[in-house]
PDB file of C-alpha atoms and ligand atoms in Angstrom:
ATOM      1  CA  UNK A   7      24.832 -32.154 119.049  1.00 70.00           C
ATOM      2  CA  UNK A   8      23.481 -31.099 122.786  1.00 84.00           C
ATOM      3  CA  UNK A   9      26.184 -29.152 124.482  1.00 93.00           C
ATOM      4  CA  UNK A  10      26.533 -25.405 124.876  1.00 97.00           C
ATOM      5  CA  UNK A  11      30.166 -24.917 125.830  1.00 97.00           C
ATOM      6  CA  UNK A  12      30.749 -22.249 128.292  1.00 97.00           C
ATOM      7  CA  UNK A  13      32.033 -19.713 125.465  1.00 97.00           C
ATOM      8  CA  UNK A  14      29.683 -20.500 123.144  1.00 98.00           C
ATOM      9  CA  UNK A  15      27.018 -19.709 126.985  1.00 97.00           C
ATOM     10  CA  UNK A  16      28.673 -16.268 126.455  1.00 97.00           C
ATOM     11  CA  UNK A  17      27.917 -15.201 123.406  1.00 98.00           C
ATOM     12  CA  UNK A  18      24.427 -16.333 123.059  1.00 98.00           C
ATOM     13  CA  UNK A  19      21.743 -14.552 120.821  1.00 98.00           C
ATOM     14  CA  UNK A  20      19.575 -12.230 124.089  1.00 98.00           C
ATOM     15  CA  UNK A  21      16.463 -12.545 120.608  1.00 99.00           C
ATOM     16  CA  UNK A  22      15.828 -15.690 118.197  1.00 99.00           C
ATOM     17  CA  UNK A  23      13.050 -14.631 116.699  1.00 99.00           C
ATOM     18  CA  UNK A  24      11.605 -17.792 114.088  1.00 99.00           C
ATOM     19  CA  UNK A  25      10.040 -18.567 110.822  1.00 99.00           C
ATOM     20  CA  UNK A  26       8.519 -21.468 110.922  1.00 98.00           C
ATOM     21  CA  UNK A  27       8.214 -23.362 107.851  1.00 98.00           C
ATOM     22  CA  UNK A  28       7.263 -26.608 106.309  1.00 98.00           C
ATOM     23  CA  UNK A  29       4.336 -27.958 108.244  1.00 99.00           C
ATOM     24  CA  UNK A  30       2.610 -28.422 105.154  1.00 98.00           C
ATOM     25  CA  UNK A  31       5.774 -30.891 103.224  1.00 98.00           C
ATOM     26  CA  UNK A  32       6.692 -32.129 106.262  1.00 98.00           C
ATOM     27  CA  UNK A  33       2.880 -33.495 106.229  1.00 98.00           C
ATOM     28  CA  UNK A  34       3.229 -34.431 102.582  1.00 98.00           C
ATOM     29  CA  UNK A  35       6.159 -36.386 102.854  1.00 98.00           C
ATOM     30  CA  UNK A  36       3.544 -38.201 104.844  1.00 98.00           C
ATOM     31  CA  UNK A  37       0.756 -37.862 103.324  1.00 98.00           C
ATOM     32  CA  UNK A  38      -1.063 -36.577 105.059  1.00 98.00           C
ATOM     33  CA  UNK A  39      -3.165 -33.511 104.992  1.00 98.00           C
ATOM     34  CA  UNK A  40      -0.702 -30.117 105.827  1.00 98.00           C
ATOM     35  CA  UNK A  41      -3.879 -29.611 108.965  1.00 98.00           C
ATOM     36  CA  UNK A  42      -2.044 -32.607 110.766  1.00 98.00           C
ATOM     37  CA  UNK A  43       1.990 -31.048 109.500  1.00 98.00           C
ATOM     38  CA  UNK A  44       0.303 -27.430 111.238  1.00 98.00           C
ATOM     39  CA  UNK A  45      -0.478 -29.949 114.428  1.00 98.00           C
ATOM     40  CA  UNK A  46       3.293 -31.025 114.832  1.00 98.00           C
ATOM     41  CA  UNK A  47       4.396 -28.142 114.647  1.00 98.00           C
ATOM     42  CA  UNK A  48       2.371 -26.030 117.437  1.00 98.00           C
ATOM     43  CA  UNK A  49       3.816 -29.142 119.066  1.00 98.00           C
ATOM     44  CA  UNK A  50       7.150 -28.119 118.769  1.00 98.00           C
ATOM     45  CA  UNK A  51       6.943 -24.377 120.315  1.00 98.00           C
ATOM     46  CA  UNK A  52       6.522 -25.621 123.446  1.00 97.00           C
ATOM     47  CA  UNK A  53      10.516 -27.719 123.080  1.00 97.00           C
ATOM     48  CA  UNK A  54      11.813 -24.363 120.845  1.00 98.00           C
ATOM     49  CA  UNK A  55      10.393 -22.549 124.071  1.00 98.00           C
ATOM     50  CA  UNK A  56      11.746 -24.520 127.007  1.00 98.00           C
ATOM     51  CA  UNK A  57      14.888 -25.093 125.288  1.00 98.00           C
ATOM     52  CA  UNK A  58      15.389 -20.889 125.462  1.00 98.00           C
ATOM     53  CA  UNK A  59      14.811 -20.979 128.908  1.00 98.00           C
ATOM     54  CA  UNK A  60      16.860 -23.952 129.386  1.00 98.00           C
ATOM     55  CA  UNK A  61      19.943 -21.584 127.547  1.00 98.00           C
ATOM     56  CA  UNK A  62      18.774 -18.768 129.091  1.00 98.00           C
ATOM     57  CA  UNK A  63      17.235 -16.884 125.444  1.00 98.00           C
ATOM     58  CA  UNK A  64      14.728 -14.499 127.211  1.00 98.00           C
ATOM     59  CA  UNK A  65      13.346 -13.131 123.985  1.00 99.00           C
ATOM     60  CA  UNK A  66      11.497 -15.095 121.185  1.00 99.00           C
ATOM     61  CA  UNK A  67       9.397 -14.022 119.064  1.00 99.00           C
ATOM     62  CA  UNK A  68       7.860 -16.695 116.241  1.00 99.00           C
ATOM     63  CA  UNK A  69       6.304 -15.952 113.187  1.00 99.00           C
ATOM     64  CA  UNK A  70       2.912 -17.874 112.815  1.00 98.00           C
ATOM     65  CA  UNK A  71       0.955 -16.156 110.298  1.00 98.00           C
ATOM     66  CA  UNK A  72       1.202 -13.577 107.672  1.00 99.00           C
ATOM     67  CA  UNK A  73      -0.474 -10.821 106.160  1.00 98.00           C
ATOM     68  CA  UNK A  74       0.415 -13.352 102.455  1.00 98.00           C
ATOM     69  CA  UNK A  75      -0.963 -16.027 104.137  1.00 98.00           C
ATOM     70  CA  UNK A  76      -4.409 -14.469 104.511  1.00 98.00           C
ATOM     71  CA  UNK A  77      -4.040 -16.058 100.604  1.00 98.00           C
ATOM     72  CA  UNK A  78      -4.553 -19.889 101.130  1.00 98.00           C
ATOM     73  CA  UNK A  79      -7.425 -21.560 101.128  1.00 98.00           C
ATOM     74  CA  UNK A  80     -10.481 -20.383 104.124  1.00 98.00           C
ATOM     75  CA  UNK A  81     -10.744 -24.271 105.398  1.00 98.00           C
ATOM     76  CA  UNK A  82      -6.718 -24.374 106.743  1.00 98.00           C
ATOM     77  CA  UNK A  83      -6.636 -20.731 108.004  1.00 98.00           C
ATOM     78  CA  UNK A  84      -9.411 -21.289 109.760  1.00 98.00           C
ATOM     79  CA  UNK A  85      -7.839 -24.437 111.160  1.00 98.00           C
ATOM     80  CA  UNK A  86      -4.743 -23.060 111.374  1.00 98.00           C
ATOM     81  CA  UNK A  87      -6.436 -20.099 114.076  1.00 98.00           C
ATOM     82  CA  UNK A  88      -8.330 -23.052 116.005  1.00 98.00           C
ATOM     83  CA  UNK A  89      -4.833 -24.770 116.668  1.00 98.00           C
ATOM     84  CA  UNK A  90      -3.433 -20.881 117.228  1.00 98.00           C
ATOM     85  CA  UNK A  91      -6.825 -20.909 120.272  1.00 98.00           C
ATOM     86  CA  UNK A  92      -6.398 -24.826 121.800  1.00 98.00           C
ATOM     87  CA  UNK A  93      -2.146 -23.715 121.697  1.00 98.00           C
ATOM     88  CA  UNK A  94      -3.216 -20.826 124.362  1.00 98.00           C
ATOM     89  CA  UNK A  95      -5.435 -22.583 126.335  1.00 98.00           C
ATOM     90  CA  UNK A  96      -3.230 -25.371 126.953  1.00 98.00           C
ATOM     91  CA  UNK A  97      -0.374 -22.445 127.565  1.00 98.00           C
ATOM     92  CA  UNK A  98      -1.622 -20.306 129.925  1.00 98.00           C
ATOM     93  CA  UNK A  99      -1.241 -22.160 132.602  1.00 98.00           C
ATOM     94  CA  UNK A 100       2.794 -23.128 131.882  1.00 98.00           C
ATOM     95  CA  UNK A 101       2.820 -19.300 131.110  1.00 98.00           C
ATOM     96  CA  UNK A 102       1.965 -18.497 134.606  1.00 98.00           C
ATOM     97  CA  UNK A 103       4.484 -20.477 136.093  1.00 98.00           C
ATOM     98  CA  UNK A 104       7.237 -20.439 134.342  1.00 98.00           C
ATOM     99  CA  UNK A 105       7.042 -16.075 134.073  1.00 98.00           C
ATOM    100  CA  UNK A 106       6.909 -15.873 130.796  1.00 98.00           C
ATOM    101  CA  UNK A 107       5.050 -12.373 128.515  1.00 98.00           C
ATOM    102  CA  UNK A 108       3.259 -13.118 125.826  1.00 99.00           C
ATOM    103  CA  UNK A 109       2.622 -10.454 122.920  1.00 99.00           C
ATOM    104  CA  UNK A 110       2.430 -10.331 119.366  1.00 99.00           C
ATOM    105  CA  UNK A 111       3.063  -8.765 116.608  1.00 99.00           C
ATOM    106  CA  UNK A 112       0.488  -7.951 113.367  1.00 98.00           C
ATOM    107  CA  UNK A 113      -2.144  -6.427 112.009  1.00 98.00           C
ATOM    108  CA  UNK A 114      -5.003  -8.950 114.926  1.00 98.00           C
ATOM    109  CA  UNK A 115      -7.555  -7.044 113.283  1.00 98.00           C
ATOM    110  CA  UNK A 116      -7.074  -9.164 110.889  1.00 98.00           C
ATOM    111  CA  UNK A 117      -8.186 -12.329 112.848  1.00 98.00           C
ATOM    112  CA  UNK A 118     -11.801 -14.058 113.850  1.00 98.00           C
ATOM    113  CA  UNK A 119     -13.608 -12.497 116.879  1.00 98.00           C
ATOM    114  CA  UNK A 120     -12.951 -16.251 118.481  1.00 98.00           C
ATOM    115  CA  UNK A 121      -8.891 -15.926 117.878  1.00 98.00           C
ATOM    116  CA  UNK A 122      -8.559 -12.573 118.746  1.00 98.00           C
ATOM    117  CA  UNK A 123     -10.096 -11.916 121.602  1.00 98.00           C
ATOM    118  CA  UNK A 124      -7.271 -14.916 123.410  1.00 98.00           C
ATOM    119  CA  UNK A 125      -4.589 -13.568 122.162  1.00 99.00           C
ATOM    120  CA  UNK A 126      -5.752 -10.630 123.373  1.00 98.00           C
ATOM    121  CA  UNK A 127      -7.262 -12.102 126.912  1.00 98.00           C
ATOM    122  CA  UNK A 128      -3.132 -13.883 126.855  1.00 99.00           C
ATOM    123  CA  UNK A 129      -2.091 -10.724 126.080  1.00 98.00           C
ATOM    124  CA  UNK A 130      -3.075  -9.073 129.353  1.00 98.00           C
ATOM    125  CA  UNK A 131      -3.015 -12.203 132.220  1.00 98.00           C
ATOM    126  CA  UNK A 132       0.660 -12.337 131.291  1.00 99.00           C
ATOM    127  CA  UNK A 133       1.355  -8.929 130.720  1.00 98.00           C
ATOM    128  CA  UNK A 134       3.415  -8.688 134.520  1.00 98.00           C
ATOM    129  CA  UNK A 135       5.400 -11.438 133.500  1.00 98.00           C
ATOM    130  CA  UNK A 136       8.871 -10.670 133.181  1.00 98.00           C
ATOM    131  CA  UNK A 137      11.787 -13.429 133.117  1.00 98.00           C
ATOM    132  CA  UNK A 138      11.036 -14.863 129.622  1.00 98.00           C
ATOM    133  CA  UNK A 139       8.741 -13.643 126.805  1.00 98.00           C
ATOM    134  CA  UNK A 140       7.163 -15.145 123.373  1.00 99.00           C
ATOM    135  CA  UNK A 141       5.886 -12.972 121.498  1.00 99.00           C
ATOM    136  CA  UNK A 142       3.950 -14.432 117.812  1.00 99.00           C
ATOM    137  CA  UNK A 143       3.654 -12.660 114.394  1.00 99.00           C
ATOM    138  CA  UNK A 144       0.439 -13.283 113.476  1.00 99.00           C
ATOM    139  CA  UNK A 145      -0.986 -11.982 109.895  1.00 98.00           C
ATOM    140  CA  UNK A 146       2.316  -9.476 110.085  1.00 99.00           C
ATOM    141  CA  UNK A 147       3.899  -8.617 106.754  1.00 99.00           C
ATOM    142  CA  UNK A 148       6.627  -5.888 107.669  1.00 99.00           C
ATOM    143  CA  UNK A 149       5.492  -3.621 105.026  1.00 98.00           C
ATOM    144  CA  UNK A 150       1.960  -3.417 106.610  1.00 98.00           C
ATOM    145  CA  UNK A 151       3.448  -2.392 109.766  1.00 98.00           C
ATOM    146  CA  UNK A 152       6.011   0.087 108.337  1.00 98.00           C
ATOM    147  CA  UNK A 153       2.487   2.018 106.766  1.00 98.00           C
ATOM    148  CA  UNK A 154       0.546   1.439 110.377  1.00 98.00           C
ATOM    149  CA  UNK A 155       3.997   2.722 112.004  1.00 98.00           C
ATOM    150  CA  UNK A 156       4.131   5.950 109.540  1.00 96.00           C
ATOM    151  CA  UNK A 157       0.697   6.325 110.539  1.00 95.00           C
ATOM    152  CA  UNK A 158       1.335   6.565 114.060  1.00 96.00           C
ATOM    153  CA  UNK A 159       4.327   8.536 114.088  1.00 96.00           C
ATOM    154  CA  UNK A 160       2.584  11.273 111.291  1.00 94.00           C
ATOM    155  CA  UNK A 161      -0.944  11.772 114.081  1.00 94.00           C
ATOM    156  CA  UNK A 162       2.017  12.300 117.262  1.00 95.00           C
ATOM    157  CA  UNK A 163       3.942  14.605 115.225  1.00 93.00           C
ATOM    158  CA  UNK A 164       1.384  16.633 112.755  1.00 85.00           C
ATOM    159  CA  UNK A 165       3.129  19.720 113.582  1.00 75.00           C
ATOM    160  CA  UNK A 166       5.777  20.080 110.294  1.00 79.00           C
ATOM    161  CA  UNK A 167       6.729  17.375 108.139  1.00 81.00           C
ATOM    162  CA  UNK A 168      10.033  16.335 108.608  1.00 88.00           C
ATOM    163  CA  UNK A 169      12.504  13.232 108.905  1.00 93.00           C
ATOM    164  CA  UNK A 170      12.451  10.875 111.859  1.00 95.00           C
ATOM    165  CA  UNK A 171      15.911  10.362 114.110  1.00 96.00           C
ATOM    166  CA  UNK A 172      15.335   6.358 113.239  1.00 97.00           C
ATOM    167  CA  UNK A 173      15.375   6.290 117.243  1.00 97.00           C
ATOM    168  CA  UNK A 174      12.289   8.578 118.091  1.00 97.00           C
ATOM    169  CA  UNK A 175      10.583   5.924 114.760  1.00 97.00           C
ATOM    170  CA  UNK A 176      11.500   3.018 115.496  1.00 98.00           C
ATOM    171  CA  UNK A 177       9.470   2.820 119.371  1.00 98.00           C
ATOM    172  CA  UNK A 178       6.443   3.167 116.684  1.00 98.00           C
ATOM    173  CA  UNK A 179       7.192  -0.113 114.786  1.00 98.00           C
ATOM    174  CA  UNK A 180       5.332  -2.891 117.405  1.00 98.00           C
ATOM    175  CA  UNK A 181       7.989  -4.590 118.042  1.00 98.00           C
ATOM    176  CA  UNK A 182       8.285  -0.894 120.431  1.00 96.00           C
ATOM    177  CA  UNK A 183       9.317  -2.777 123.702  1.00 96.00           C
ATOM    178  CA  UNK A 184      11.766  -5.877 121.936  1.00 98.00           C
ATOM    179  CA  UNK A 185      15.626  -6.047 120.700  1.00 98.00           C
ATOM    180  CA  UNK A 186      16.193  -5.936 117.548  1.00 98.00           C
ATOM    181  CA  UNK A 187      16.547  -9.932 117.042  1.00 99.00           C
ATOM    182  CA  UNK A 188      19.483 -11.103 117.113  1.00 99.00           C
ATOM    183  CA  UNK A 189      19.255 -13.920 114.820  1.00 99.00           C
ATOM    184  CA  UNK A 190      16.579 -15.106 112.792  1.00 99.00           C
ATOM    185  CA  UNK A 191      15.647 -18.743 111.811  1.00 99.00           C
ATOM    186  CA  UNK A 192      14.553 -20.056 109.164  1.00 99.00           C
ATOM    187  CA  UNK A 193      13.017 -23.790 108.242  1.00 98.00           C
ATOM    188  CA  UNK A 194      12.514 -25.959 105.721  1.00 98.00           C
ATOM    189  CA  UNK A 195      15.519 -24.261 104.174  1.00 98.00           C
ATOM    190  CA  UNK A 196      14.016 -21.317 101.777  1.00 98.00           C
ATOM    191  CA  UNK A 197      16.332 -18.947 102.458  1.00 98.00           C
ATOM    192  CA  UNK A 198      13.789 -15.751 102.746  1.00 98.00           C
ATOM    193  CA  UNK A 199      12.120 -13.254 105.055  1.00 98.00           C
ATOM    194  CA  UNK A 200       8.680 -13.191 103.545  1.00 98.00           C
ATOM    195  CA  UNK A 201       8.460 -10.130 105.126  1.00 98.00           C
ATOM    196  CA  UNK A 202       9.237 -10.761 108.493  1.00 99.00           C
ATOM    197  CA  UNK A 203      10.946  -8.315 109.921  1.00 99.00           C
ATOM    198  CA  UNK A 204      12.689  -6.213 107.768  1.00 98.00           C
ATOM    199  CA  UNK A 205      13.403  -2.772 109.216  1.00 98.00           C
ATOM    200  CA  UNK A 206      14.361  -4.529 112.564  1.00 98.00           C
ATOM    201  CA  UNK A 207      16.310  -7.436 110.690  1.00 98.00           C
ATOM    202  CA  UNK A 208      18.982  -4.485 109.691  1.00 98.00           C
ATOM    203  CA  UNK A 209      21.811  -6.167 111.586  1.00 98.00           C
ATOM    204  CA  UNK A 210      20.084  -9.974 113.246  1.00 98.00           C
ATOM    205  CA  UNK A 211      22.699 -12.793 111.877  1.00 98.00           C
ATOM    206  CA  UNK A 212      20.449 -15.679 110.248  1.00 98.00           C
ATOM    207  CA  UNK A 213      20.523 -19.421 109.946  1.00 99.00           C
ATOM    208  CA  UNK A 214      18.389 -21.429 107.356  1.00 99.00           C
ATOM    209  CA  UNK A 215      17.819 -25.255 108.896  1.00 98.00           C
ATOM    210  CA  UNK A 216      17.006 -27.795 106.676  1.00 98.00           C
ATOM    211  CA  UNK A 217      14.570 -29.406 108.313  1.00 98.00           C
ATOM    212  CA  UNK A 218      11.555 -28.782 107.726  1.00 98.00           C
ATOM    213  CA  UNK A 219       9.601 -27.328 111.274  1.00 99.00           C
ATOM    214  CA  UNK A 220       8.324 -30.139 112.839  1.00 98.00           C
ATOM    215  CA  UNK A 221      11.710 -31.584 113.128  1.00 98.00           C
ATOM    216  CA  UNK A 222      13.182 -28.756 114.202  1.00 98.00           C
ATOM    217  CA  UNK A 223      13.701 -29.772 117.526  1.00 98.00           C
ATOM    218  CA  UNK A 224      16.234 -28.397 121.057  1.00 98.00           C
ATOM    219  CA  UNK A 225      19.033 -29.563 119.013  1.00 98.00           C
ATOM    220  CA  UNK A 226      19.156 -28.548 116.174  1.00 98.00           C
ATOM    221  CA  UNK A 227      17.914 -24.688 117.490  1.00 98.00           C
ATOM    222  CA  UNK A 228      20.755 -25.442 120.016  1.00 98.00           C
ATOM    223  CA  UNK A 229      23.084 -25.870 117.007  1.00 98.00           C
ATOM    224  CA  UNK A 230      22.012 -22.850 114.995  1.00 98.00           C
ATOM    225  CA  UNK A 231      22.569 -21.335 118.464  1.00 98.00           C
ATOM    226  CA  UNK A 232      26.410 -22.601 119.122  1.00 98.00           C
ATOM    227  CA  UNK A 233      26.306 -21.804 115.162  1.00 98.00           C
ATOM    228  CA  UNK A 234      25.603 -18.039 116.217  1.00 98.00           C
ATOM    229  CA  UNK A 235      28.019 -17.792 118.870  1.00 98.00           C
ATOM    230  CA  UNK A 236      30.520 -18.226 116.886  1.00 97.00           C
ATOM    231  CA  UNK A 237      30.181 -15.781 114.210  1.00 98.00           C
ATOM    232  CA  UNK A 238      31.427 -11.318 114.054  1.00 97.00           C
ATOM    233  CA  UNK A 239      29.141  -9.298 114.603  1.00 98.00           C
ATOM    234  CA  UNK A 240      30.602  -6.030 113.069  1.00 97.00           C
ATOM    235  CA  UNK A 241      28.673  -3.510 112.764  1.00 97.00           C
ATOM    236  CA  UNK A 242      30.014  -2.091 109.110  1.00 97.00           C
ATOM    237  CA  UNK A 243      32.445  -1.666 111.603  1.00 96.00           C
ATOM    238  CA  UNK A 244      36.184  -3.710 111.025  1.00 97.00           C
ATOM    239  CA  UNK A 245      36.943  -7.345 112.183  1.00 96.00           C
ATOM    240  CA  UNK A 246      40.062  -5.205 114.388  1.00 96.00           C
ATOM    241  CA  UNK A 247      37.332  -2.611 115.767  1.00 95.00           C
ATOM    242  CA  UNK A 248      35.906  -5.861 116.898  1.00 92.00           C
ATOM    243  CA  UNK A 249      38.404  -6.850 118.605  1.00 91.00           C
ATOM    244  CA  UNK A 250      40.813  -3.885 120.177  1.00 86.00           C
ATOM    245  CA  UNK A 251      38.035  -1.092 119.636  1.00 72.00           C
ATOM    246  CA  UNK A 252      39.104   2.180 118.309  1.00 66.00           C
ATOM    247  CA  UNK A 253      38.014   5.315 119.664  1.00 71.00           C
ATOM    248  CA  UNK A 254      37.200   7.664 116.133  1.00 63.00           C
ATOM    249  CA  UNK A 255      36.086  10.391 117.412  1.00 60.00           C
TER     250      UNK A 255
HETATM  251  C1  LIG B  18       4.672 -22.517 107.636  1.00 76.51           C
HETATM  252  O1  LIG B  18       4.659 -23.689 106.999  1.00 76.51           O
HETATM  253  C2  LIG B  18       3.617 -22.325 109.181  1.00 76.51           C
HETATM  254  C3  LIG B  18       2.632 -21.529 107.716  1.00 76.51           C
HETATM  255  C4  LIG B  18       2.611 -20.168 106.974  1.00 76.51           C
HETATM  256  C5  LIG B  18       1.247 -20.755 108.734  1.00 76.51           C
HETATM  257  P1  LIG B  18       3.747 -23.878 105.691  1.00 76.51           P
HETATM  258  O2  LIG B  18       1.802 -24.512 105.623  1.00 76.51           O
HETATM  259  O3  LIG B  18       4.322 -23.161 105.664  1.00 76.51           O
HETATM  260  O4  LIG B  18       4.692 -25.569 105.631  1.00 76.51           O
HETATM  261  P2  LIG B  18       4.881 -25.346 103.879  1.00 76.51           P
HETATM  262  O5  LIG B  18       5.620 -24.345 103.365  1.00 76.51           O
HETATM  263  O6  LIG B  18       3.709 -25.723 103.004  1.00 76.51           O
HETATM  264  O7  LIG B  18       6.382 -26.972 103.892  1.00 76.51           O
HETATM  265  C1  LIG B  19       7.048 -17.637 105.705  1.00 76.51           C
HETATM  266  O1  LIG B  19       6.331 -18.716 105.060  1.00 76.51           O
HETATM  267  C2  LIG B  19       5.347 -16.968 107.167  1.00 76.51           C
HETATM  268  C3  LIG B  19       5.123 -18.250 107.481  1.00 76.51           C
HETATM  269  C4  LIG B  19       6.073 -18.876 108.271  1.00 76.51           C
HETATM  270  C5  LIG B  19       4.531 -17.982 109.554  1.00 76.51           C
HETATM  271  P1  LIG B  19       5.519 -19.334 104.088  1.00 76.51           P
HETATM  272  O2  LIG B  19       5.683 -20.742 103.295  1.00 76.51           O
HETATM  273  O3  LIG B  19       3.609 -18.543 103.462  1.00 76.51           O
HETATM  274  O4  LIG B  19       6.754 -18.017 103.497  1.00 76.51           O
HETATM  275  P2  LIG B  19       6.536 -18.601 101.068  1.00 76.51           P
HETATM  276  O5  LIG B  19       5.789 -17.996 100.731  1.00 76.51           O
HETATM  277  O6  LIG B  19       7.073 -18.943 101.046  1.00 76.51           O
HETATM  278  O7  LIG B  19       7.677 -16.617 100.840  1.00 76.51           O
HETATM  279 MG1  LIG B  20       5.421 -22.505 103.728  1.00 76.51          MG
END
């Protein structure tokens, strides 16, 4: 598949979040070291961002490094951080040209100084860009994010203990200025969220691709978008209500 039909184009997600999994297996199947797979994986980010621009998906979020990935071997972690630095150095120009705003979610204090510095500088440099939104989840875990959000919420509402309304609490999540993801794509055939956007994904559609991340090309992304476009999102209502809105009040 390489094109979306006009109907599919009318039904695209606004926010796609991708769990970029399978770099290690991709490399292993070629008898190459895991970091070779990560390098190929980083190269693939550009193709996904380009496809998002081509079809008009304004928000892309990429799960790049999880809280639990901190338990990987030291050489793999430092290799990943160097790849992150290389990626941002290389992409800053096209981000400015294309109007891409970079954001990050996750605990950046747990990154090495050089990586945190370039992430923060790129966020600062691109903060006026308004066309597209690229968010990197770095040292990110949803449970940890929620605990940080509760602490921040309590700091601002210290007067009396109370049960917050969701709309008052959700801005304290690190995704506070992003819409909820409409579609979550995971590559490499794994059917799990691995601590990614657990609350934000409450009504996200989930698509699992059998391809390893370095092989998840434009056509695979288009196929996921077309699959999404054909689904009916009911948000708890009945199918009939979706087609003929009934006033419930
Ligand atoms: C995803 O690929 C990248 C990161 C988690 C950083 P993996 O490294 O998890 O690849 P597999 O799952 O071992 O194949
Ligand atoms: C999820 O992949 C994290 C990222 C893609 C950054 P993992 O490979 O770490 O997930 P598990 O361990 O298989 O659940
Ligand atoms: Mg994995």
